[in-house]
Amino acid sequence: MKKSVAALKAYQAEQPLEAIKDQYQLETLARLSANESVYGPTPKVKEALAAVTFDRLNYYPDGSAQKLRQAVAQLNQVDPEMLVFGVGADELIQLLTRLALEPGQNIIVPAPTFGEYAIHAQIEQAKTKSVAVDASTGHVDFEGILAAVDDQTSMVWLANPNNPTGVLESAADIQGLLQQLPESVYLVVDEAYIDFADTSDNTVVPLLADYPNLIILRTLSKAYGLANLRIGYGMMDATLAQKLNAVRLPYNLSDFQIEAGTAAVLDQDYLQKTVAKVQAERNKFEDFLRENQFEFYPSQTNFLWVQVGDAKPYGQALLKEGLQISQRLSPSWVRITLGQPADNERMRQLLVKIREENKEEKPV
Ligand SMILES: *Cc1c(COP(=O)(O)O)cnc(C)c1O
């Protein structure tokens, strides 16, 4: 076994909902720990899935996902040749790492951020350099990232908006980074949550034409509500896309993914309605956090990153109430996915209650 793999810790996947319900004897459980959509996909997805017929199952799917490719190219106004599809954006992270990283090289990531970038770097025997975000604002330290670049740096990863902080960087700031980054270093901007931002001018897609080292990732797992179907894609220079397709397995998306993904992408009305609901709930929740003096970073995503002191009691106490959040990402911060309005209301009440209870137990 590769040494780098022997030392590897697997990504901690979510426990199945049913298992947690059984364990805590819950009637209902709102999973607000993995940034999934609580609204689900457009009903058009159901029709698209039903239209995949039984007599197609013995044939391989379209290895280049033409139907989905055309829809996604149209949506983003990019050349279809610039697209690579994957089993979730996660597969793109794996493929890009596999394509780019030689043993001994390094990647640079903000801290905290999505854990998959470092896991795949480790598999490829590369190092991860972390540059802490600004503690008071949550913003990425662009100067720090540039200062961390050395002659072994192969990739810089930015989730924008970032997970778990929820903070959005402007396209102008990302362009500023690109202008100073050596052309030999890839910049991967993971726009998994970009649809949730208040304005639509935050994507760096318009920069693709000028920066061949820029790669953008998107997923249908979050705003589109299709986490279970596993559909993601990358947008990049067409020559690079060709190489990445050479690294990819030939039939990675099934008919189900291609048909349902296309239906979801084509229903932008539904997407906008979902996003508007999330934004309204986000505003309400952030007002509450401000009024109740919780520390948090303003979010442009479907989740909130809240500083609670000791995170542990929050995870347990909320789970007993049928609300599952993520408390394993930091000792003192919790990540709360925005849920249905009623769940959010209960969450707010419980946050105050849990804080009170823990004050009593441990007086300062
Ligand atoms: C959820 C998430 C992904 C993974 O998306 P999949 O398409 O489900 O693999 C990628 N990047 C970030 C930052 C995420 O939070």
mmCIF file of C-alpha atoms in Angstrom, residues 19-350:
data_model
loop_
_atom_site.group_PDB
_atom_site.id
_atom_site.type_symbol
_atom_site.label_atom_id
_atom_site.label_comp_id
_atom_site.label_asym_id
_atom_site.label_seq_id
_atom_site.Cartn_x
_atom_site.Cartn_y
_atom_site.Cartn_z
ATOM 1 C CA ALA A 19 -29.985 4.565 11.498
ATOM 2 C CA ILE A 20 -29.952 7.845 13.409
ATOM 3 C CA LYS A 21 -33.717 7.786 13.861
ATOM 4 C CA ASP A 22 -33.482 4.302 15.356
ATOM 5 C CA GLN A 23 -30.576 5.222 17.594
ATOM 6 C CA TYR A 24 -32.309 8.296 19.050
ATOM 7 C CA GLN A 25 -35.837 6.878 18.759
ATOM 8 C CA LEU A 26 -37.013 9.790 16.663
ATOM 9 C CA GLU A 27 -40.250 10.040 14.714
ATOM 10 C CA THR A 28 -38.806 12.626 12.388
ATOM 11 C CA LEU A 29 -35.314 13.829 11.713
ATOM 12 C CA ALA A 30 -34.375 16.973 9.814
ATOM 13 C CA ARG A 31 -30.919 16.413 8.402
ATOM 14 C CA LEU A 32 -29.329 19.837 8.447
ATOM 15 C CA SER A 33 -25.762 18.605 8.629
ATOM 16 C CA ALA A 34 -24.736 18.109 4.998
ATOM 17 C CA ASN A 35 -26.066 21.186 3.162
ATOM 18 C CA GLU A 36 -28.555 19.125 1.195
ATOM 19 C CA SER A 37 -31.671 20.782 -0.202
ATOM 20 C CA VAL A 38 -34.745 20.536 2.008
ATOM 21 C CA TYR A 39 -36.902 21.463 -0.987
ATOM 22 C CA GLY A 40 -35.827 18.680 -3.325
ATOM 23 C CA PRO A 41 -35.544 18.811 -7.103
ATOM 24 C CA THR A 42 -38.032 20.075 -9.670
ATOM 25 C CA PRO A 43 -40.889 17.598 -10.306
ATOM 26 C CA LYS A 44 -39.623 17.498 -13.912
ATOM 27 C CA VAL A 45 -36.851 15.241 -12.611
ATOM 28 C CA LYS A 46 -39.439 12.632 -11.671
ATOM 29 C CA GLU A 47 -40.796 12.624 -15.218
ATOM 30 C CA ALA A 48 -37.302 12.424 -16.675
ATOM 31 C CA LEU A 49 -36.398 9.448 -14.475
ATOM 32 C CA ALA A 50 -39.630 7.650 -15.358
ATOM 33 C CA ALA A 51 -38.876 8.158 -19.043
ATOM 34 C CA VAL A 52 -35.645 6.136 -18.807
ATOM 35 C CA THR A 53 -36.934 2.841 -20.109
ATOM 36 C CA PHE A 54 -36.107 -0.671 -18.976
ATOM 37 C CA ASP A 55 -34.875 -1.657 -22.446
ATOM 38 C CA ARG A 56 -32.044 0.857 -22.290
ATOM 39 C CA LEU A 57 -30.478 -0.712 -19.218
ATOM 40 C CA ASN A 58 -28.439 -3.308 -21.104
ATOM 41 C CA TYR A 59 -26.663 -0.608 -23.134
ATOM 42 C CA TYR A 60 -23.938 1.695 -21.892
ATOM 43 C CA PRO A 61 -25.018 5.289 -21.415
ATOM 44 C CA ASP A 62 -23.755 8.148 -23.611
ATOM 45 C CA GLY A 63 -20.162 8.477 -22.407
ATOM 46 C CA SER A 64 -20.031 12.147 -23.340
ATOM 47 C CA ALA A 65 -23.453 13.019 -21.848
ATOM 48 C CA GLN A 66 -24.376 15.105 -24.901
ATOM 49 C CA LYS A 67 -27.863 16.025 -23.768
ATOM 50 C CA LEU A 68 -26.707 17.297 -20.386
ATOM 51 C CA ARG A 69 -23.645 18.880 -22.016
ATOM 52 C CA GLN A 70 -25.771 21.002 -24.341
ATOM 53 C CA ALA A 71 -28.047 22.148 -21.503
ATOM 54 C CA VAL A 72 -25.147 23.056 -19.227
ATOM 55 C CA ALA A 73 -23.215 24.802 -22.019
ATOM 56 C CA GLN A 74 -26.286 26.883 -22.807
ATOM 57 C CA LEU A 75 -26.893 27.734 -19.161
ATOM 58 C CA ASN A 76 -23.351 28.953 -18.571
ATOM 59 C CA GLN A 77 -22.728 30.319 -22.051
ATOM 60 C CA VAL A 78 -19.609 28.218 -22.543
ATOM 61 C CA ASP A 79 -18.412 25.981 -25.355
ATOM 62 C CA PRO A 80 -19.603 22.361 -24.781
ATOM 63 C CA GLU A 81 -15.956 21.279 -25.262
ATOM 64 C CA MET A 82 -15.067 23.114 -22.058
ATOM 65 C CA LEU A 83 -17.175 20.784 -19.898
ATOM 66 C CA VAL A 84 -16.288 17.625 -18.002
ATOM 67 C CA PHE A 85 -19.000 15.723 -16.128
ATOM 68 C CA GLY A 86 -18.529 13.715 -12.978
ATOM 69 C CA VAL A 87 -20.248 11.585 -10.364
ATOM 70 C CA GLY A 88 -20.776 14.665 -8.252
ATOM 71 C CA ALA A 89 -18.301 17.517 -8.061
ATOM 72 C CA ASP A 90 -16.413 15.102 -5.819
ATOM 73 C CA GLU A 91 -15.368 13.106 -8.858
ATOM 74 C CA LEU A 92 -14.037 16.266 -10.502
ATOM 75 C CA ILE A 93 -11.971 16.950 -7.383
ATOM 76 C CA GLN A 94 -10.527 13.458 -7.617
ATOM 77 C CA LEU A 95 -9.898 13.703 -11.376
ATOM 78 C CA LEU A 96 -8.238 17.110 -11.239
ATOM 79 C CA THR A 97 -5.976 16.011 -8.420
ATOM 80 C CA ARG A 98 -5.073 12.888 -10.325
ATOM 81 C CA LEU A 99 -4.328 14.903 -13.456
ATOM 82 C CA ALA A 100 -2.288 17.631 -11.815
ATOM 83 C CA LEU A 101 -0.391 16.410 -8.779
ATOM 84 C CA GLU A 102 3.021 14.742 -8.755
ATOM 85 C CA PRO A 103 4.321 13.228 -5.493
ATOM 86 C CA GLY A 104 6.049 15.891 -3.410
ATOM 87 C CA GLN A 105 4.118 18.792 -4.900
ATOM 88 C CA ASN A 106 1.634 20.803 -2.895
ATOM 89 C CA ILE A 107 -1.807 22.371 -2.999
ATOM 90 C CA ILE A 108 -2.895 25.515 -1.166
ATOM 91 C CA VAL A 109 -6.308 25.788 0.482
ATOM 92 C CA PRO A 110 -7.948 28.261 2.821
ATOM 93 C CA ALA A 111 -8.678 26.973 6.313
ATOM 94 C CA PRO A 112 -11.295 25.977 7.094
ATOM 95 C CA THR A 113 -12.593 24.576 3.818
ATOM 96 C CA PHE A 114 -14.075 21.474 2.215
ATOM 97 C CA GLY A 115 -12.044 18.429 3.275
ATOM 98 C CA GLU A 116 -11.975 16.552 -0.030
ATOM 99 C CA TYR A 117 -9.246 18.712 -1.592
ATOM 100 C CA ALA A 118 -6.678 17.640 1.008
ATOM 101 C CA ILE A 119 -7.778 13.981 1.021
ATOM 102 C CA HIS A 120 -7.158 13.587 -2.697
ATOM 103 C CA ALA A 121 -3.881 15.508 -2.524
ATOM 104 C CA GLN A 122 -2.719 13.085 0.143
ATOM 105 C CA ILE A 123 -3.591 10.073 -2.018
ATOM 106 C CA GLU A 124 -1.397 11.555 -4.749
ATOM 107 C CA GLN A 125 1.415 11.971 -2.198
ATOM 108 C CA ALA A 126 1.205 15.747 -2.308
ATOM 109 C CA LYS A 127 1.112 18.136 0.648
ATOM 110 C CA THR A 128 -1.617 20.557 1.613
ATOM 111 C CA LYS A 129 -0.706 24.048 2.774
ATOM 112 C CA SER A 130 -3.498 25.758 4.682
ATOM 113 C CA VAL A 131 -3.887 29.510 4.886
ATOM 114 C CA ALA A 132 -6.277 30.592 7.640
ATOM 115 C CA VAL A 133 -9.201 32.802 6.652
ATOM 116 C CA ASP A 134 -9.452 36.192 8.372
ATOM 117 C CA ALA A 135 -10.791 35.270 11.812
ATOM 118 C CA SER A 136 -13.049 38.304 12.164
ATOM 119 C CA THR A 137 -14.624 38.380 8.679
ATOM 120 C CA GLY A 138 -14.134 34.835 7.385
ATOM 121 C CA HIS A 139 -12.698 36.191 4.148
ATOM 122 C CA VAL A 140 -9.953 34.357 2.281
ATOM 123 C CA ASP A 141 -6.431 35.694 2.842
ATOM 124 C CA PHE A 142 -5.428 36.162 -0.801
ATOM 125 C CA GLU A 143 -2.038 37.643 0.070
ATOM 126 C CA GLY A 144 -1.349 34.728 2.376
ATOM 127 C CA ILE A 145 -2.214 32.291 -0.405
ATOM 128 C CA LEU A 146 0.136 34.035 -2.840
ATOM 129 C CA ALA A 147 2.874 34.060 -0.214
ATOM 130 C CA ALA A 148 2.434 30.296 0.249
ATOM 131 C CA VAL A 149 3.030 29.550 -3.445
ATOM 132 C CA ASP A 150 6.422 27.925 -4.015
ATOM 133 C CA ASP A 151 8.042 26.057 -6.903
ATOM 134 C CA GLN A 152 6.281 22.850 -5.855
ATOM 135 C CA THR A 153 2.798 24.374 -5.829
ATOM 136 C CA SER A 154 0.512 22.803 -8.398
ATOM 137 C CA MET A 155 -2.997 23.861 -7.378
ATOM 138 C CA VAL A 156 -4.865 26.445 -5.350
ATOM 139 C CA TRP A 157 -8.407 25.487 -4.278
ATOM 140 C CA LEU A 158 -11.107 28.002 -3.402
ATOM 141 C CA ALA A 159 -14.638 27.010 -2.573
ATOM 142 C CA ASN A 160 -16.650 30.138 -3.390
ATOM 143 C CA PRO A 161 -18.777 30.681 -1.389
ATOM 144 C CA ASN A 162 -16.650 28.699 1.026
ATOM 145 C CA ASN A 163 -17.764 25.657 2.981
ATOM 146 C CA PRO A 164 -18.022 25.696 6.012
ATOM 147 C CA THR A 165 -17.731 29.466 6.465
ATOM 148 C CA GLY A 166 -20.433 30.413 3.919
ATOM 149 C CA VAL A 167 -18.414 33.492 2.944
ATOM 150 C CA LEU A 168 -18.403 34.707 -0.664
ATOM 151 C CA GLU A 169 -15.383 36.303 -2.361
ATOM 152 C CA SER A 170 -15.919 38.747 -5.216
ATOM 153 C CA ALA A 171 -15.044 37.795 -8.782
ATOM 154 C CA ALA A 172 -12.744 40.853 -8.806
ATOM 155 C CA ASP A 173 -10.727 39.538 -5.853
ATOM 156 C CA ILE A 174 -10.417 36.136 -7.499
ATOM 157 C CA GLN A 175 -9.252 37.795 -10.697
ATOM 158 C CA GLY A 176 -6.677 39.661 -8.618
ATOM 159 C CA LEU A 177 -5.362 36.300 -7.407
ATOM 160 C CA LEU A 178 -5.285 34.908 -10.948
ATOM 161 C CA GLN A 179 -3.303 37.904 -12.171
ATOM 162 C CA GLN A 180 -0.549 37.162 -9.679
ATOM 163 C CA LEU A 181 -0.622 33.380 -9.705
ATOM 164 C CA PRO A 182 1.992 31.691 -11.917
ATOM 165 C CA GLU A 183 0.320 30.252 -15.033
ATOM 166 C CA SER A 184 1.684 26.825 -14.121
ATOM 167 C CA VAL A 185 -0.522 26.766 -11.001
ATOM 168 C CA TYR A 186 -4.156 25.744 -11.446
ATOM 169 C CA LEU A 187 -6.781 27.724 -9.606
ATOM 170 C CA VAL A 188 -9.870 25.611 -8.944
ATOM 171 C CA VAL A 189 -12.902 27.654 -7.932
ATOM 172 C CA ASP A 190 -15.518 25.309 -6.513
ATOM 173 C CA GLU A 191 -18.846 27.096 -7.041
ATOM 174 C CA ALA A 192 -20.975 24.413 -5.359
ATOM 175 C CA TYR A 193 -23.067 27.085 -3.586
ATOM 176 C CA ILE A 194 -22.882 29.975 -6.053
ATOM 177 C CA ASP A 195 -26.614 29.771 -6.894
ATOM 178 C CA PHE A 196 -27.504 30.784 -3.329
ATOM 179 C CA ALA A 197 -25.710 34.150 -3.492
ATOM 180 C CA ASP A 198 -27.819 37.321 -3.376
ATOM 181 C CA THR A 199 -26.591 38.542 -6.757
ATOM 182 C CA SER A 200 -25.799 36.584 -9.898
ATOM 183 C CA ASP A 201 -22.534 38.352 -10.813
ATOM 184 C CA ASN A 202 -20.245 36.305 -8.582
ATOM 185 C CA THR A 203 -19.262 33.460 -10.848
ATOM 186 C CA VAL A 204 -15.816 33.547 -12.431
ATOM 187 C CA VAL A 205 -17.084 31.894 -15.641
ATOM 188 C CA PRO A 206 -16.376 35.117 -17.626
ATOM 189 C CA LEU A 207 -12.676 34.761 -16.669
ATOM 190 C CA LEU A 208 -12.300 31.337 -18.313
ATOM 191 C CA ALA A 209 -11.440 32.895 -21.675
ATOM 192 C CA ASP A 210 -8.452 34.776 -20.250
ATOM 193 C CA TYR A 211 -7.045 32.265 -17.776
ATOM 194 C CA PRO A 212 -6.318 28.754 -19.073
ATOM 195 C CA ASN A 213 -5.241 27.735 -15.553
ATOM 196 C CA LEU A 214 -8.724 28.487 -14.144
ATOM 197 C CA ILE A 215 -11.122 25.594 -13.476
ATOM 198 C CA ILE A 216 -14.662 26.024 -12.143
ATOM 199 C CA LEU A 217 -16.666 23.287 -10.435
ATOM 200 C CA ARG A 218 -20.426 23.059 -10.058
ATOM 201 C CA THR A 219 -22.754 20.467 -8.567
ATOM 202 C CA LEU A 220 -26.421 19.553 -8.832
ATOM 203 C CA SER A 221 -26.326 18.285 -5.236
ATOM 204 C CA LYS A 222 -27.113 21.529 -3.451
ATOM 205 C CA ALA A 223 -29.428 24.172 -4.984
ATOM 206 C CA TYR A 224 -30.799 21.696 -7.558
ATOM 207 C CA GLY A 225 -31.661 19.203 -4.807
ATOM 208 C CA LEU A 226 -30.133 16.126 -6.476
ATOM 209 C CA ALA A 227 -27.452 15.005 -3.986
ATOM 210 C CA ASN A 228 -28.524 11.377 -4.275
ATOM 211 C CA LEU A 229 -28.117 11.245 -8.058
ATOM 212 C CA ARG A 230 -24.451 12.362 -7.997
ATOM 213 C CA ILE A 231 -24.017 14.888 -10.808
ATOM 214 C CA GLY A 232 -21.313 17.534 -11.011
ATOM 215 C CA TYR A 233 -19.278 19.224 -13.686
ATOM 216 C CA GLY A 234 -16.183 21.247 -14.354
ATOM 217 C CA MET A 235 -15.688 24.152 -16.757
ATOM 218 C CA MET A 236 -12.209 24.825 -18.092
ATOM 219 C CA ASP A 237 -10.015 25.452 -21.091
ATOM 220 C CA ALA A 238 -11.018 22.975 -23.836
ATOM 221 C CA THR A 239 -7.519 21.442 -24.113
ATOM 222 C CA LEU A 240 -7.451 20.787 -20.396
ATOM 223 C CA ALA A 241 -10.995 19.379 -20.544
ATOM 224 C CA GLN A 242 -9.838 16.931 -23.213
ATOM 225 C CA LYS A 243 -7.050 15.705 -20.952
ATOM 226 C CA LEU A 244 -9.355 15.447 -17.971
ATOM 227 C CA ASN A 245 -11.749 13.370 -20.044
ATOM 228 C CA ALA A 246 -8.834 11.057 -20.781
ATOM 229 C CA VAL A 247 -8.320 10.556 -17.035
ATOM 230 C CA ARG A 248 -12.044 10.005 -16.402
ATOM 231 C CA LEU A 249 -13.770 6.606 -16.565
ATOM 232 C CA PRO A 250 -15.633 6.325 -19.878
ATOM 233 C CA TYR A 251 -19.255 5.834 -18.693
ATOM 234 C CA ASN A 252 -19.350 7.708 -15.410
ATOM 235 C CA LEU A 253 -22.894 9.081 -15.759
ATOM 236 C CA SER A 254 -25.873 6.770 -16.289
ATOM 237 C CA ASP A 255 -28.991 7.592 -18.314
ATOM 238 C CA PHE A 256 -30.694 8.430 -15.014
ATOM 239 C CA GLN A 257 -28.090 11.063 -14.199
ATOM 240 C CA ILE A 258 -28.024 12.479 -17.719
ATOM 241 C CA GLU A 259 -31.820 12.691 -18.121
ATOM 242 C CA ALA A 260 -32.583 13.934 -14.612
ATOM 243 C CA GLY A 261 -29.657 16.354 -14.649
ATOM 244 C CA THR A 262 -30.828 17.839 -17.931
ATOM 245 C CA ALA A 263 -34.386 18.269 -16.633
ATOM 246 C CA ALA A 264 -33.083 20.003 -13.508
ATOM 247 C CA VAL A 265 -30.781 22.363 -15.397
ATOM 248 C CA LEU A 266 -33.543 23.305 -17.834
ATOM 249 C CA ASP A 267 -35.963 24.273 -15.053
ATOM 250 C CA GLN A 268 -34.343 27.520 -13.964
ATOM 251 C CA ASP A 269 -37.689 28.862 -12.709
ATOM 252 C CA TYR A 270 -37.814 26.130 -10.115
ATOM 253 C CA LEU A 271 -34.190 26.777 -9.147
ATOM 254 C CA GLN A 272 -34.854 30.488 -8.663
ATOM 255 C CA LYS A 273 -37.877 29.768 -6.483
ATOM 256 C CA THR A 274 -35.874 27.386 -4.313
ATOM 257 C CA VAL A 275 -33.055 29.882 -3.982
ATOM 258 C CA ALA A 276 -35.477 32.657 -3.012
ATOM 259 C CA LYS A 277 -36.879 30.483 -0.212
ATOM 260 C CA VAL A 278 -33.386 29.755 1.080
ATOM 261 C CA GLN A 279 -32.440 33.434 0.943
ATOM 262 C CA ALA A 280 -35.535 34.459 2.901
ATOM 263 C CA GLU A 281 -34.816 31.863 5.594
ATOM 264 C CA ARG A 282 -31.172 32.899 5.670
ATOM 265 C CA ASN A 283 -32.052 36.572 6.248
ATOM 266 C CA LYS A 284 -34.435 35.670 9.028
ATOM 267 C CA PHE A 285 -31.907 33.389 10.714
ATOM 268 C CA GLU A 286 -29.100 35.927 10.457
ATOM 269 C CA ASP A 287 -31.338 38.600 12.014
ATOM 270 C CA PHE A 288 -31.943 36.230 14.889
ATOM 271 C CA LEU A 289 -28.226 35.515 15.308
ATOM 272 C CA ARG A 290 -27.435 39.222 15.369
ATOM 273 C CA GLU A 291 -30.210 40.030 17.824
ATOM 274 C CA ASN A 292 -29.067 37.252 20.127
ATOM 275 C CA GLN A 293 -25.367 38.070 19.914
ATOM 276 C CA PHE A 294 -24.207 34.860 18.303
ATOM 277 C CA GLU A 295 -20.920 35.233 16.387
ATOM 278 C CA PHE A 296 -21.223 34.160 12.755
ATOM 279 C CA TYR A 297 -20.010 35.039 9.280
ATOM 280 C CA PRO A 298 -22.605 36.476 6.870
ATOM 281 C CA SER A 299 -23.518 33.560 4.594
ATOM 282 C CA GLN A 300 -24.173 33.462 0.865
ATOM 283 C CA THR A 301 -25.048 29.757 0.965
ATOM 284 C CA ASN A 302 -27.777 27.455 2.295
ATOM 285 C CA PHE A 303 -25.999 27.063 5.647
ATOM 286 C CA LEU A 304 -24.691 29.116 8.550
ATOM 287 C CA TRP A 305 -21.382 28.865 10.382
ATOM 288 C CA VAL A 306 -21.943 29.878 13.969
ATOM 289 C CA GLN A 307 -19.475 30.239 16.836
ATOM 290 C CA VAL A 308 -20.983 28.693 19.942
ATOM 291 C CA GLY A 309 -18.059 28.219 22.322
ATOM 292 C CA ASP A 310 -18.172 24.474 22.949
ATOM 293 C CA ALA A 311 -19.791 22.822 19.910
ATOM 294 C CA LYS A 312 -20.351 19.387 21.468
ATOM 295 C CA PRO A 313 -23.455 19.976 23.607
ATOM 296 C CA TYR A 314 -25.195 21.609 20.637
ATOM 297 C CA GLY A 315 -24.906 18.621 18.325
ATOM 298 C CA GLN A 316 -26.194 16.179 20.937
ATOM 299 C CA ALA A 317 -28.995 18.333 22.298
ATOM 300 C CA LEU A 318 -30.299 19.200 18.828
ATOM 301 C CA LEU A 319 -30.153 15.598 17.661
ATOM 302 C CA LYS A 320 -32.359 14.546 20.582
ATOM 303 C CA GLU A 321 -34.880 17.082 19.264
ATOM 304 C CA GLY A 322 -34.709 15.626 15.763
ATOM 305 C CA LEU A 323 -32.450 18.303 14.289
ATOM 306 C CA GLN A 324 -29.123 17.084 12.968
ATOM 307 C CA ILE A 325 -26.401 19.707 12.433
ATOM 308 C CA SER A 326 -22.668 19.392 11.829
ATOM 309 C CA GLN A 327 -20.605 19.823 14.964
ATOM 310 C CA ARG A 328 -17.599 17.769 13.952
ATOM 311 C CA LEU A 329 -15.895 20.387 11.798
ATOM 312 C CA SER A 330 -14.584 22.555 14.617
ATOM 313 C CA PRO A 331 -14.442 22.432 18.429
ATOM 314 C CA SER A 332 -16.159 25.799 18.747
ATOM 315 C CA TRP A 333 -18.210 26.366 15.580
ATOM 316 C CA VAL A 334 -21.235 24.511 14.267
ATOM 317 C CA ARG A 335 -22.536 24.408 10.706
ATOM 318 C CA ILE A 336 -26.286 24.543 10.375
ATOM 319 C CA THR A 337 -27.954 23.878 7.047
ATOM 320 C CA LEU A 338 -31.049 26.034 6.584
ATOM 321 C CA GLY A 339 -34.143 23.836 6.802
ATOM 322 C CA GLN A 340 -37.861 24.244 6.326
ATOM 323 C CA PRO A 341 -39.221 27.386 8.053
ATOM 324 C CA ALA A 342 -40.699 25.428 10.982
ATOM 325 C CA ASP A 343 -37.443 23.553 11.607
ATOM 326 C CA ASN A 344 -35.493 26.803 11.460
ATOM 327 C CA GLU A 345 -37.826 28.342 14.041
ATOM 328 C CA ARG A 346 -37.332 25.392 16.379
ATOM 329 C CA MET A 347 -33.593 25.513 15.775
ATOM 330 C CA ARG A 348 -33.479 29.180 16.796
ATOM 331 C CA GLN A 349 -35.375 28.521 20.012
ATOM 332 C CA LEU A 350 -33.169 25.565 20.864
#
